[in-house]
C-alpha cells in the first residue's frame, strides 16, 4: 500500500484504518475464546510454565521437568507457527491492492479494507489449525520476562540435578548463564559441574543458540579477521548480514501476529475509528522498528550494539577489499552509503575503487544489494509515519537507529531531535573517558621488596593504568635453567587440546605447568631443582606484584603456564597476523562498542596478569597494549631475560603479541586472583606432593565441593551472598 509524500491526511487515516481492521479482527476473536486447551492443538505455554513452577516448589521434580520442558518446546512451536502462517498468507488479498486509487487517495476506495480482512481471515484460519484458542492469546508481561531472561532453564538445572540427570542440568545451567552472565550462583554451579567426573565439555551447550545464529557468525568473522584470514572473514560477515536480516524479519512478523495493544478504555472512549486505527498502526510500526535493537542485543546484555547492521557491512567491505574482491567491496560500500550517504571515508574509498576498476563506468554499474536497499527504504518510510504520529497524534517513539537522516524528522521536531542527539554524543564521549577508569582495587606505585629488581617502566611511560615493567627478576643462569626445562618437558599445544598452533598457523605453541613439571621430575625426566625453580619464581613474581600494586587483599595463583612460541620455517612470508590477537584477560573485548563483557569463556575471576620473559634471541614477539578499539597501540614492551610485565587483568589493559617471525620465544605467564575459591588447585597439588617429600611449601586449608546451588530467579542475583560451601576450580588456560 503505497503512501506518497503528498498524500492527504484523510488517506493516511484510511491506511491506518486498513491495518486496524486486520489487527482488531484478530483481537476481537481472541477476546471471545476461553483459556482452555483444545485436543490435538498446541496449548498455552504460560499455563504449562506456571504448573511446572508450582511442581518445582512442591519438589515434584519429574513433573516439574516435564512441564517446564513442554512449556519451552510449546513456545518455540507457537513462534514458528506464526512465521509459517505469515509466510502462507503473504499473498492473501494482494489483488485488491492493485485496484487502490493511490493517485487521488479517495476515501471511498475500500479495497484496502478488503485486503486487510482477507489477510486477517487467512492468518486466523492458519493459526487455528495448529494453536488452541488459548495459545493464540498474548501472554502476560511477567511470563514474557521469564522467558526473555531464560529463567525456565534456571529451574530446570536444579530439577535435573535433583533427578541425577547431570548432563541435562549442565546444559540448562549454561543456557541460563549465557543470558545472565553476572549471576554469581549459576557461575559457581557451572564451575562445580566442570569438576564433576563424567561431565563432558559438549554438555555445556546453549540450547537457545539457534535463535541467535547471527552472533555466532559475528564472532567467527571477527576471529577470522583477527587472524587475517580474509576469505573466511568475508564468508562470515556475509552470513552475519543475511542472518541479521532474517532475524529482523522474523521479529517483525511476531509483532504483527502477536497483536498490538488497544488504547486504554478512558482514552479510547474519546477516539474515533481513524484515531484508534492510527494508534494501533503506530504501535505496530514502533514494535517492528524496535526489532533493530532486539536483534542487535547479545543474550545477557542490556543494551544493543549501536548501528549493528551498518557496522557489519563496514567489516564486510574491508574484508572483501583485503581478499581482493573489489566488485564485492564496491557493492557493499554502496550498501553502506545508504545508511551514511555523506560519510567522507566511504566516499573517498568509492573514488579509489573507481580508479582501480578502470574508470567510473564499470564501478557505476555496481549497485547496492537489493536486500539492504529494501531494508533502508522500508525503514525510512516507517520512520516518516512514526514521526508524523509524534508530531500530530501525541505518539511516543524512540528511534533505534543513529543513522536516521535529519530530513525524515518533521521541521517542528528537529530542534528537540538535535538536542537529544547532542546529549547522546556527549554521553558517548563521557563513556569513552569513563571506560579508562580501573575499578580493580589496585594502585600502582608501591615498593619493590626484592633486591636487584628495578622499575623500568611505570604507568606514565606505558601510557596506561596499573601497568609496570620490572627488570632483574631472574638471573641469566635462572633463565637458562627454565629454558632448558621448557626444551625438555614442554608439550605441543598444552592447554589447547594438543593444537600445536592454537593462535596462528605460522607458529608452534608449547606449554608446561608446575604440576606436570613435578611429575616429570618424580619420573626422572627433568631435574627436581629445575621444577622447583619454576614454582619458586612464580612466588617471586607474586611478592613483587602484591607489593607494587598495593593489593588490598591476598593474591592467589589462578594459573601458571610456561609457554614457548616458535616461528615455523617457511610460513613467514607476507605474514600479517599476530602471535596472539588483542584481548583482555578477564572479559570479552568488543572493539566496535569499546565494551568488555564479563562472561564465558573469559576468565572473569582473574585480577592481575604477569609475563616473565626468559630470552630475547628471536624476532618479533613484543607485547603491546592498545586502547579499547584494539587498534590504537599505547605501549610496547620488548622481551629480555628476567623482565616482568605486570598489569591489572581488566578492560583498561587490552593487549596482544606481535608475530614471532624467527626463533623461539619463551616466557612464564601468570595470573592472580583475589578470590580464594578460584585459586590454582593444580599448583596446590604440586605443593602437597613436595611437602610429602619434606620440602617447604605454602599450606592452604582444603575445601570440599558442594552441590550446585539452587537459584530461583534471574531477577535478583547481584546482592546475594556467596555460598561458603562452594567448591574449588582448576585454573583455565590462556596466554599473554
XYZ file of C-alpha atoms in Angstrom:
736
model
C 0.000 0.000 0.000
C 1.979 2.963 -1.279
C 1.974 6.179 0.697
C 3.079 9.221 -1.287
C 4.595 12.225 0.426
C 1.745 14.433 -0.856
C -0.990 12.088 0.340
C -3.804 13.753 2.197
C -4.267 13.213 5.930
C -7.588 11.517 5.175
C -5.874 8.887 3.097
C -3.262 8.398 5.838
C -6.110 7.667 8.221
C -7.618 5.231 5.700
C -4.297 3.384 5.533
C -4.239 3.206 9.324
C -7.830 2.014 9.234
C -6.947 -0.886 6.978
C -4.298 -2.078 9.392
C -6.674 -1.517 12.299
C -9.224 -3.784 10.622
C -6.586 -6.503 10.301
C -5.497 -6.258 13.928
C -8.814 -5.626 15.640
C -10.485 -8.552 13.889
C -7.903 -10.836 15.477
C -8.196 -9.114 18.852
C -11.980 -9.405 18.962
C -11.803 -13.073 18.007
C -9.270 -13.733 20.734
C -11.409 -11.992 23.338
C -14.233 -14.476 22.798
C -12.232 -17.677 23.303
C -11.613 -19.498 26.550
C -8.194 -20.063 28.043
C -8.589 -23.798 27.937
C -6.713 -26.124 25.596
C -8.273 -27.960 22.662
C -7.445 -31.595 21.960
C -4.809 -32.021 19.281
C -3.839 -28.338 19.270
C -0.929 -26.621 20.981
C -1.892 -25.363 24.459
C -0.840 -22.072 26.024
C 2.787 -22.248 27.116
C 2.326 -19.850 30.045
C -0.074 -22.258 31.752
C 2.392 -25.115 31.321
C 5.160 -22.993 32.796
C 3.023 -21.914 35.743
C 2.179 -25.552 36.508
C 5.836 -26.564 36.170
C 6.980 -23.912 38.637
C 4.312 -24.998 41.124
C 5.564 -28.577 40.848
C 9.122 -27.304 41.382
C 8.293 -25.695 44.715
C 6.460 -28.868 45.738
C 9.695 -30.744 44.903
C 7.865 -32.889 42.360
C 10.979 -32.997 40.209
C 9.834 -35.332 37.411
C 6.598 -33.429 36.897
C 8.329 -30.070 37.054
C 10.926 -31.039 34.447
C 8.274 -32.425 32.103
C 6.016 -29.361 32.325
C 8.771 -26.744 32.028
C 10.351 -28.568 29.085
C 6.945 -28.748 27.442
C 6.409 -25.006 28.008
C 9.728 -24.260 26.291
C 9.043 -26.510 23.305
C 5.448 -25.262 23.005
C 6.554 -21.643 22.961
C 9.053 -22.440 20.217
C 6.367 -24.204 18.160
C 3.976 -21.261 18.593
C 6.593 -18.792 17.369
C 7.420 -20.953 14.364
C 3.746 -21.480 13.575
C 3.232 -17.722 13.418
C 6.118 -17.413 10.978
C 4.707 -20.175 8.794
C 1.221 -18.659 8.789
C 2.616 -15.252 7.885
C 4.541 -16.809 5.006
C 1.471 -18.712 3.809
C -0.722 -15.595 3.914
C 1.656 -13.074 2.333
C -0.241 -13.079 -0.963
C -3.732 -13.072 0.557
C -5.794 -10.157 -0.837
C -2.942 -8.655 -2.864
C -5.148 -8.458 -5.957
C -7.228 -5.865 -4.067
C -4.241 -3.573 -3.596
C -3.794 -3.259 -7.338
C -7.201 -1.547 -7.513
C -6.323 1.184 -4.997
C -6.774 4.767 -6.190
C -3.300 5.792 -4.978
C -3.154 8.974 -7.040
C -6.257 10.600 -5.566
C -6.410 8.659 -2.323
C -10.205 8.533 -2.420
C -11.766 7.920 0.960
C -14.399 5.807 -0.810
C -11.793 3.388 -2.065
C -12.281 0.480 0.361
C -10.157 -2.078 -1.434
C -7.526 -1.617 1.314
C -10.052 -2.730 3.923
C -10.946 -5.718 1.760
C -7.248 -6.657 1.566
C -6.837 -6.377 5.340
C -9.885 -8.541 6.012
C -8.798 -11.250 3.598
C -5.317 -11.398 5.096
C -6.749 -11.455 8.629
C -9.057 -14.336 7.682
C -6.145 -16.277 6.166
C -3.930 -15.788 9.240
C -6.735 -16.628 11.645
C -7.592 -19.871 9.828
C -3.925 -20.894 9.576
C -3.298 -20.365 13.286
C -6.479 -22.187 14.275
C -5.306 -25.383 12.557
C -2.330 -25.666 14.934
C -2.921 -23.496 18.006
C -5.627 -23.780 20.602
C -7.667 -20.622 21.249
C -5.736 -20.066 24.494
C -2.405 -20.357 22.676
C -3.437 -17.535 20.350
C -3.865 -15.104 23.246
C -0.953 -12.875 24.303
C 0.910 -13.870 27.477
C 1.458 -11.538 30.418
C 4.495 -9.284 30.610
C 5.762 -11.286 33.610
C 5.750 -14.538 31.644
C 7.397 -12.773 28.712
C 10.097 -11.528 31.075
C 10.666 -15.026 32.452
C 11.337 -16.436 29.001
C 13.327 -13.404 27.818
C 15.691 -13.877 30.788
C 15.695 -17.674 30.281
C 14.516 -18.288 33.825
C 12.860 -21.626 32.903
C 16.374 -23.031 32.489
C 17.202 -21.754 35.956
C 14.532 -24.062 37.379
C 15.484 -26.886 35.034
C 19.136 -27.024 36.087
C 18.179 -27.624 39.721
C 15.396 -30.047 38.762
C 17.667 -32.175 36.597
C 20.378 -32.141 39.253
C 17.889 -33.417 41.813
C 16.914 -36.168 39.368
C 20.539 -37.164 38.866
C 20.495 -36.120 35.191
C 23.691 -34.110 35.403
C 24.315 -33.685 31.663
C 20.889 -32.085 31.213
C 21.455 -29.951 34.307
C 24.721 -28.695 32.816
C 23.033 -27.763 29.529
C 20.235 -25.921 31.335
C 22.730 -24.099 33.549
C 24.817 -22.993 30.570
C 21.742 -21.814 28.653
C 20.636 -19.684 31.597
C 24.138 -18.350 32.289
C 24.660 -17.130 28.708
C 21.764 -14.717 29.230
C 22.683 -13.938 32.856
C 26.499 -13.738 32.980
C 26.547 -11.780 36.253
C 24.504 -14.411 38.120
C 27.013 -15.491 40.781
C 25.211 -18.609 41.962
C 24.914 -20.005 38.455
C 28.550 -19.198 37.748
C 29.534 -21.180 40.836
C 27.265 -24.046 39.812
C 28.885 -24.215 36.385
C 32.352 -24.297 37.964
C 31.223 -27.209 40.120
C 29.797 -29.050 37.132
C 33.148 -28.664 35.380
C 34.846 -30.522 38.230
C 32.330 -33.364 38.357
C 33.613 -36.667 36.947
C 31.974 -37.747 33.737
C 30.736 -34.296 32.713
C 31.785 -33.756 29.091
C 32.608 -30.382 27.605
C 29.937 -30.730 24.930
C 27.331 -30.760 27.708
C 27.949 -27.032 28.208
C 25.751 -26.059 25.272
C 23.432 -23.113 24.801
C 20.065 -24.594 23.954
C 18.848 -21.224 22.642
C 21.769 -20.694 20.258
C 19.689 -21.302 17.117
C 17.670 -18.164 17.910
C 20.853 -16.066 17.822
C 22.883 -17.522 14.952
C 23.943 -14.090 13.726
C 26.107 -13.646 16.831
C 27.882 -16.944 16.151
C 28.632 -15.741 12.608
C 29.730 -12.369 14.008
C 32.206 -13.971 16.420
C 33.537 -16.366 13.765
C 34.049 -13.496 11.325
C 35.874 -11.428 13.944
C 38.140 -14.378 14.713
C 38.956 -14.873 11.024
C 39.541 -11.140 10.666
C 41.958 -11.054 13.613
C 43.925 -13.894 12.005
C 43.953 -12.061 8.642
C 42.030 -14.965 7.107
C 40.114 -12.685 4.773
C 38.364 -15.351 2.705
C 36.725 -16.846 5.800
C 36.089 -13.363 7.164
C 34.126 -12.443 4.022
C 32.093 -15.633 4.295
C 31.408 -14.994 7.989
C 30.346 -11.377 7.539
C 28.037 -12.297 4.640
C 26.378 -14.951 6.776
C 26.084 -12.434 9.614
C 24.371 -9.893 7.338
C 21.939 -12.455 5.936
C 21.112 -13.913 9.336
C 20.651 -10.439 10.828
C 18.167 -9.561 8.096
C 16.328 -12.849 8.628
C 16.207 -12.450 12.411
C 14.907 -8.902 11.998
C 12.199 -10.040 9.608
C 11.149 -12.864 11.950
C 10.900 -10.376 14.806
C 8.746 -8.054 12.701
C 6.391 -10.937 11.890
C 5.951 -11.662 15.596
C 4.949 -8.008 16.078
C 2.183 -8.490 13.512
C 0.854 -11.821 14.708
C 1.145 -11.248 18.457
C -1.179 -8.279 18.073
C -0.759 -4.759 19.421
C -2.308 -3.109 22.430
C -5.577 -1.201 22.106
C -5.697 2.211 23.839
C -6.987 2.246 27.416
C -10.756 2.500 27.801
C -10.771 6.040 29.137
C -8.570 7.203 26.287
C -10.237 5.105 23.622
C -13.673 6.463 24.501
C -12.600 9.849 23.144
C -11.221 8.375 19.934
C -12.886 7.885 16.603
C -12.256 4.877 14.393
C -9.441 6.554 12.470
C -7.681 7.624 15.669
C -7.898 4.091 17.064
C -6.645 2.672 13.780
C -3.765 5.133 13.775
C -2.835 4.279 17.373
C -2.772 0.543 16.635
C -0.837 1.037 13.410
C 1.751 3.241 15.082
C 2.152 0.665 17.860
C 2.771 -1.984 15.207
C 5.347 0.125 13.358
C 7.077 1.044 16.621
C 7.268 -2.634 17.589
C 8.760 -3.510 14.224
C 11.301 -0.697 14.464
C 12.333 -1.958 17.909
C 13.368 -5.248 16.282
C 16.557 -3.460 15.273
C 17.522 -3.131 18.938
C 16.358 -6.632 19.850
C 18.467 -8.292 17.153
C 21.486 -6.079 17.957
C 21.460 -7.069 21.653
C 23.509 -10.084 22.653
C 21.948 -12.516 25.129
C 22.933 -11.384 28.612
C 23.417 -7.732 27.698
C 21.076 -4.893 28.415
C 21.933 -2.595 25.536
C 22.213 -3.175 21.786
C 25.249 -2.573 19.623
C 24.556 0.794 18.011
C 24.123 0.720 14.225
C 24.756 -3.029 14.204
C 23.923 -3.726 10.554
C 25.992 -0.799 9.172
C 28.880 -1.925 11.402
C 28.742 -5.449 9.996
C 28.628 -4.050 6.444
C 31.716 -1.981 7.181
C 33.561 -5.114 8.323
C 32.389 -6.965 5.207
C 33.581 -4.165 2.952
C 37.071 -4.189 4.489
C 37.291 -7.990 4.349
C 36.269 -8.035 0.678
C 38.883 -5.411 -0.128
C 41.582 -7.387 1.731
C 40.507 -10.583 -0.039
C 40.822 -8.891 -3.438
C 37.096 -8.891 -4.246
C 36.877 -5.279 -5.435
C 33.469 -5.658 -7.121
C 32.018 -7.113 -3.938
C 33.660 -4.356 -1.907
C 32.070 -1.703 -4.136
C 28.621 -3.281 -3.789
C 28.947 -3.472 -0.002
C 30.278 0.074 0.156
C 27.300 1.336 -1.851
C 25.024 -0.557 0.559
C 26.805 1.091 3.488
C 26.367 4.522 1.890
C 22.593 4.025 2.006
C 22.912 4.360 5.782
C 25.571 7.096 5.798
C 25.464 8.792 2.364
C 27.766 11.654 3.373
C 30.473 9.641 5.111
C 33.768 11.094 3.887
C 35.813 7.897 4.264
C 33.284 5.817 2.339
C 33.065 8.366 -0.468
C 36.845 8.532 -0.659
C 37.070 4.731 -0.824
C 34.448 4.673 -3.569
C 36.501 7.131 -5.625
C 39.539 4.908 -5.126
C 37.581 1.932 -6.446
C 36.524 3.959 -9.482
C 40.176 4.487 -10.325
C 41.228 0.908 -9.508
C 38.481 -0.707 -11.580
C 39.458 1.287 -14.635
C 37.034 4.179 -14.700
C 33.654 5.336 -13.460
C 31.550 3.329 -15.919
C 32.365 -0.117 -14.570
C 32.058 0.877 -10.924
C 28.905 2.928 -11.502
C 27.156 -0.194 -12.736
C 27.543 -1.896 -9.378
C 24.527 -1.148 -7.194
C 23.731 -1.850 -3.514
C 22.317 -5.257 -2.688
C 18.560 -5.458 -3.140
C 18.050 -6.714 0.427
C 19.821 -3.733 2.005
C 18.154 -1.269 -0.349
C 14.703 -2.628 0.545
C 15.604 -2.634 4.233
C 16.612 1.036 4.219
C 13.661 2.151 2.060
C 11.151 0.430 4.309
C 12.810 1.751 7.465
C 12.696 5.348 6.205
C 9.018 5.118 5.201
C 8.151 3.689 8.621
C 10.107 6.406 10.395
C 8.239 9.091 8.441
C 4.913 7.626 9.547
C 6.077 7.314 13.141
C 7.402 10.874 13.287
C 4.109 12.002 11.731
C 2.409 10.338 14.704
C 4.777 12.005 17.129
C 4.094 15.422 15.614
C 0.340 15.177 15.137
C -1.047 12.343 17.291
C 0.922 12.651 20.567
C 2.601 9.307 19.914
C 5.812 8.375 21.732
C 8.550 6.857 19.611
C 12.209 6.122 20.350
C 14.236 5.766 17.172
C 16.584 2.751 17.468
C 18.933 3.950 14.721
C 21.724 6.505 14.837
C 21.829 6.666 11.040
C 18.336 8.192 10.657
C 18.724 11.269 8.392
C 17.549 14.620 9.691
C 15.161 15.208 6.780
C 12.971 12.318 7.989
C 12.186 14.253 11.159
C 9.427 16.924 10.820
C 10.666 20.502 10.998
C 8.795 21.155 14.245
C 10.627 18.255 15.957
C 14.126 18.765 14.593
C 15.402 21.119 17.260
C 14.443 18.725 20.048
C 15.802 15.844 17.959
C 19.151 17.624 17.507
C 19.408 18.356 21.230
C 18.725 14.713 22.018
C 21.433 13.631 19.575
C 23.892 16.085 21.113
C 23.177 14.724 24.591
C 23.685 11.191 23.289
C 27.015 12.142 21.719
C 28.109 13.822 24.947
C 27.131 10.716 26.856
C 29.084 8.505 24.467
C 32.125 10.767 24.745
C 31.849 10.757 28.532
C 31.506 6.989 28.401
C 34.717 6.717 26.419
C 36.509 8.636 29.143
C 34.952 6.606 31.928
C 35.962 3.262 30.470
C 39.614 4.045 31.154
C 38.988 4.076 34.917
C 40.273 0.921 36.622
C 37.967 -0.455 39.301
C 40.251 -3.406 40.149
C 41.209 -2.001 43.561
C 44.914 -1.956 42.685
C 47.023 1.203 42.888
C 50.373 1.105 41.093
C 53.395 2.719 42.686
C 54.113 0.556 45.716
C 57.534 -0.610 46.822
C 59.658 -3.312 45.166
C 60.740 -5.574 48.051
C 63.360 -7.753 46.275
C 66.983 -6.679 45.985
C 68.243 -6.118 42.454
C 64.781 -5.623 40.927
C 64.249 -2.233 39.289
C 61.222 -0.415 37.870
C 61.950 0.146 34.180
C 58.536 1.428 33.044
C 55.528 2.645 35.012
C 52.005 3.886 34.212
C 53.290 7.121 32.724
C 55.818 5.537 30.363
C 53.394 2.750 29.447
C 50.570 5.249 28.771
C 48.063 3.360 30.887
C 46.734 2.401 34.293
C 48.133 -0.266 36.619
C 50.948 -1.319 34.288
C 54.580 -1.926 35.198
C 57.810 -3.366 33.756
C 60.305 -4.772 36.282
C 63.820 -5.889 35.385
C 66.264 -8.114 37.258
C 63.695 -10.614 38.496
C 65.793 -13.558 37.183
C 69.484 -14.040 36.616
C 70.801 -15.285 33.285
C 71.580 -18.625 34.916
C 67.969 -18.965 36.113
C 66.647 -18.053 32.667
C 68.852 -20.734 31.108
C 67.624 -23.373 33.554
C 63.957 -22.639 32.866
C 64.616 -22.516 29.103
C 66.256 -25.942 29.360
C 63.200 -27.171 31.283
C 60.924 -25.852 28.540
C 63.018 -27.551 25.842
C 62.980 -30.851 27.721
C 59.423 -31.014 29.020
C 57.053 -28.588 27.246
C 54.225 -30.268 25.315
C 52.863 -29.234 21.930
C 49.531 -27.445 22.275
C 49.494 -27.818 26.071
C 46.266 -26.262 27.370
C 44.691 -26.201 23.898
C 43.800 -29.890 23.434
C 47.074 -30.565 21.693
C 46.590 -27.991 18.950
C 50.175 -27.182 18.011
C 49.165 -23.784 16.584
C 46.121 -22.584 18.598
C 46.599 -18.863 17.898
C 48.179 -18.743 14.434
C 49.187 -21.342 11.811
C 52.561 -19.609 11.469
C 53.811 -20.576 14.939
C 54.228 -23.715 17.023
C 52.944 -23.497 20.599
C 54.338 -25.446 23.576
C 53.435 -25.292 27.262
C 54.248 -26.718 30.682
C 52.517 -26.399 34.072
C 54.066 -26.600 37.538
C 52.256 -29.868 38.290
C 53.422 -31.536 35.082
C 56.992 -30.387 35.761
C 56.788 -32.010 39.222
C 55.512 -35.321 37.817
C 58.240 -35.369 35.173
C 60.804 -34.689 37.911
C 59.407 -37.544 40.014
C 59.759 -39.834 36.984
C 63.353 -38.691 36.471
C 62.814 -36.907 33.150
C 63.815 -33.443 34.439
C 65.832 -32.144 37.370
C 63.968 -31.674 40.647
C 65.754 -28.351 41.152
C 64.530 -27.029 37.793
C 60.934 -27.982 38.565
C 61.231 -26.341 41.986
C 62.681 -23.207 40.361
C 59.613 -22.951 38.102
C 57.447 -22.905 41.225
C 59.699 -20.539 43.181
C 59.949 -17.811 40.553
C 56.159 -17.691 40.465
C 56.202 -16.913 44.189
C 58.799 -14.241 43.475
C 56.527 -12.548 40.923
C 53.539 -12.719 43.279
C 55.517 -10.986 46.030
C 56.583 -8.208 43.667
C 53.126 -7.541 42.209
C 51.328 -7.746 45.564
C 53.612 -5.013 46.866
C 53.855 -2.820 43.757
C 50.121 -2.765 43.067
C 49.340 -2.366 46.763
C 46.842 -5.206 46.704
C 44.208 -4.708 49.433
C 43.902 -8.473 49.916
C 45.871 -11.672 49.466
C 46.721 -12.757 45.933
C 46.203 -16.379 44.951
C 47.634 -18.036 41.862
C 44.909 -18.508 39.292
C 47.137 -20.246 36.746
C 50.828 -20.591 35.883
C 51.969 -21.627 32.415
C 55.460 -21.855 30.931
C 54.875 -21.177 27.220
C 57.038 -21.081 24.111
C 56.092 -19.859 20.637
C 58.310 -20.871 17.708
C 58.192 -19.471 14.192
C 57.513 -22.233 11.651
C 60.126 -22.281 8.913
C 58.766 -21.402 5.507
C 55.491 -19.934 6.758
C 56.539 -16.360 7.480
C 56.476 -14.700 4.059
C 53.833 -11.977 3.764
C 52.623 -12.605 7.297
C 50.155 -10.021 8.627
C 48.671 -11.738 11.696
C 49.609 -11.610 15.371
C 51.178 -14.216 17.617
C 48.240 -13.576 19.945
C 45.315 -11.312 18.926
C 44.352 -8.337 21.093
C 42.275 -9.420 24.085
C 41.526 -8.720 27.740
C 42.257 -11.399 30.321
C 39.025 -11.341 32.362
C 36.360 -10.188 29.904
C 35.407 -10.401 26.224
C 36.576 -7.293 24.384
C 34.196 -5.860 21.784
C 36.250 -3.188 19.978
C 33.325 -1.794 17.958
C 31.434 -0.735 21.079
C 34.508 -0.377 23.324
C 32.766 -2.699 25.764
C 34.286 -5.634 27.628
C 31.775 -8.258 28.722
C 32.467 -10.295 31.843
C 31.056 -13.584 30.621
C 32.337 -17.007 29.478
C 34.677 -18.050 28.041
C 36.613 -15.182 29.634
C 38.287 -15.992 32.951
C 36.300 -13.461 34.952
C 37.998 -14.286 38.251
C 41.427 -13.024 37.158
C 42.602 -9.805 38.800
C 46.322 -9.417 37.981
C 48.317 -10.672 34.997
C 52.063 -11.053 34.535
C 54.550 -12.221 31.945
C 58.095 -13.169 32.955
C 60.372 -13.287 29.903
C 63.204 -15.820 29.598
C 65.022 -14.842 26.385
C 65.324 -12.323 23.553
C 67.063 -14.357 20.805
C 64.089 -14.292 18.427
C 62.415 -11.835 16.070
C 59.101 -10.161 16.872
C 57.103 -11.333 19.887
C 56.715 -7.904 21.508
C 53.897 -7.425 23.999
C 51.790 -4.375 23.183
C 48.916 -2.575 24.893
C 46.064 -0.944 22.983
C 43.080 1.275 23.510
C 39.690 -0.437 23.703
C 39.397 -0.168 19.937
C 42.056 -2.941 19.736
C 43.842 -0.839 17.104
C 45.445 2.161 18.805
C 48.722 0.911 20.299
C 49.524 2.751 23.533
C 52.762 0.979 24.552
C 55.166 -1.789 23.538
C 57.472 -3.960 25.635
C 60.423 -5.931 24.226
C 61.223 -9.241 25.945
C 64.522 -9.958 27.682
C 65.707 -12.362 30.350
C 64.347 -11.561 33.836
C 61.880 -8.887 32.692
C 58.367 -8.945 34.173
C 55.391 -7.110 32.721
C 52.560 -6.836 35.248
C 49.123 -5.268 34.839
C 45.555 -5.472 36.092
C 43.562 -8.045 34.141
C 40.540 -5.862 33.369
C 39.335 -3.784 30.405
C 41.811 -0.917 30.875
C 44.568 -3.228 29.641
C 43.787 -4.784 26.238
C 46.967 -6.385 24.908
C 48.376 -8.684 22.258
C 51.651 -10.138 20.996
C 53.281 -9.305 17.665
C 54.175 -12.146 15.327
C 57.192 -14.289 16.178
C 58.799 -14.453 12.739
C 62.050 -16.207 13.649
C 63.331 -18.197 16.615
C 61.610 -19.325 19.822
C 60.046 -17.002 22.394
C 59.633 -18.437 25.911
C 58.011 -16.846 28.944
C 56.236 -17.719 32.157
C 52.625 -16.497 32.084
C 50.968 -15.970 35.472
C 47.518 -14.865 36.582
C 46.417 -13.992 40.095
C 43.038 -13.715 41.771
C 41.816 -12.149 45.000
C 39.238 -14.923 45.392
C 40.461 -17.996 47.236
C 37.737 -20.022 45.568
C 39.435 -19.612 42.185
C 42.988 -20.457 43.247
C 45.026 -22.871 41.119
C 44.388 -26.333 42.563
C 46.999 -27.953 40.296
C 49.650 -25.754 41.889
C 48.467 -26.764 45.362
C 48.590 -30.425 44.322
C 52.231 -29.940 43.396
C 52.930 -28.176 46.703
C 51.306 -31.025 48.633
C 53.464 -33.551 46.794
C 56.600 -31.583 47.610
C 55.514 -31.359 51.254
C 55.306 -35.141 51.429
C 58.908 -35.227 50.261
C 59.906 -32.957 53.143
C 60.039 -29.779 51.102
C 58.758 -26.445 52.409
C 55.559 -25.337 50.742
C 52.719 -22.902 51.324
C 49.853 -24.600 53.174
C 46.234 -23.707 52.475
C 43.162 -25.207 54.035
C 41.180 -27.601 51.911
C 37.589 -27.148 50.960
C 35.010 -29.695 49.965
C 32.922 -29.461 46.840
C 29.255 -28.895 47.362
C 26.260 -29.471 45.164
C 25.167 -26.816 42.679
C 23.299 -24.027 44.407
C 19.600 -23.788 43.559
C 18.987 -20.234 42.380
C 15.351 -19.404 41.999
C 15.367 -16.370 39.806
C 17.429 -14.400 37.349
C 15.955 -11.162 38.680
C 17.781 -10.843 41.990
C 21.254 -12.220 41.672
C 23.552 -9.292 42.339
C 23.007 -8.775 46.036
C 23.057 -12.365 47.279
C 25.944 -13.517 49.462
C 28.223 -16.136 48.040
C 27.863 -19.612 49.436
C 30.537 -20.589 51.941
C 30.419 -24.177 50.750
C 31.326 -23.575 47.140
C 33.869 -25.898 45.602
C 37.209 -25.134 44.022
C 38.035 -24.589 40.394
C 41.057 -25.665 38.368
C 42.785 -22.767 36.610
C 41.995 -22.330 32.926
C 44.425 -21.952 30.038
C 45.027 -18.730 28.220
C 48.196 -16.931 27.237
C 49.651 -13.449 27.178
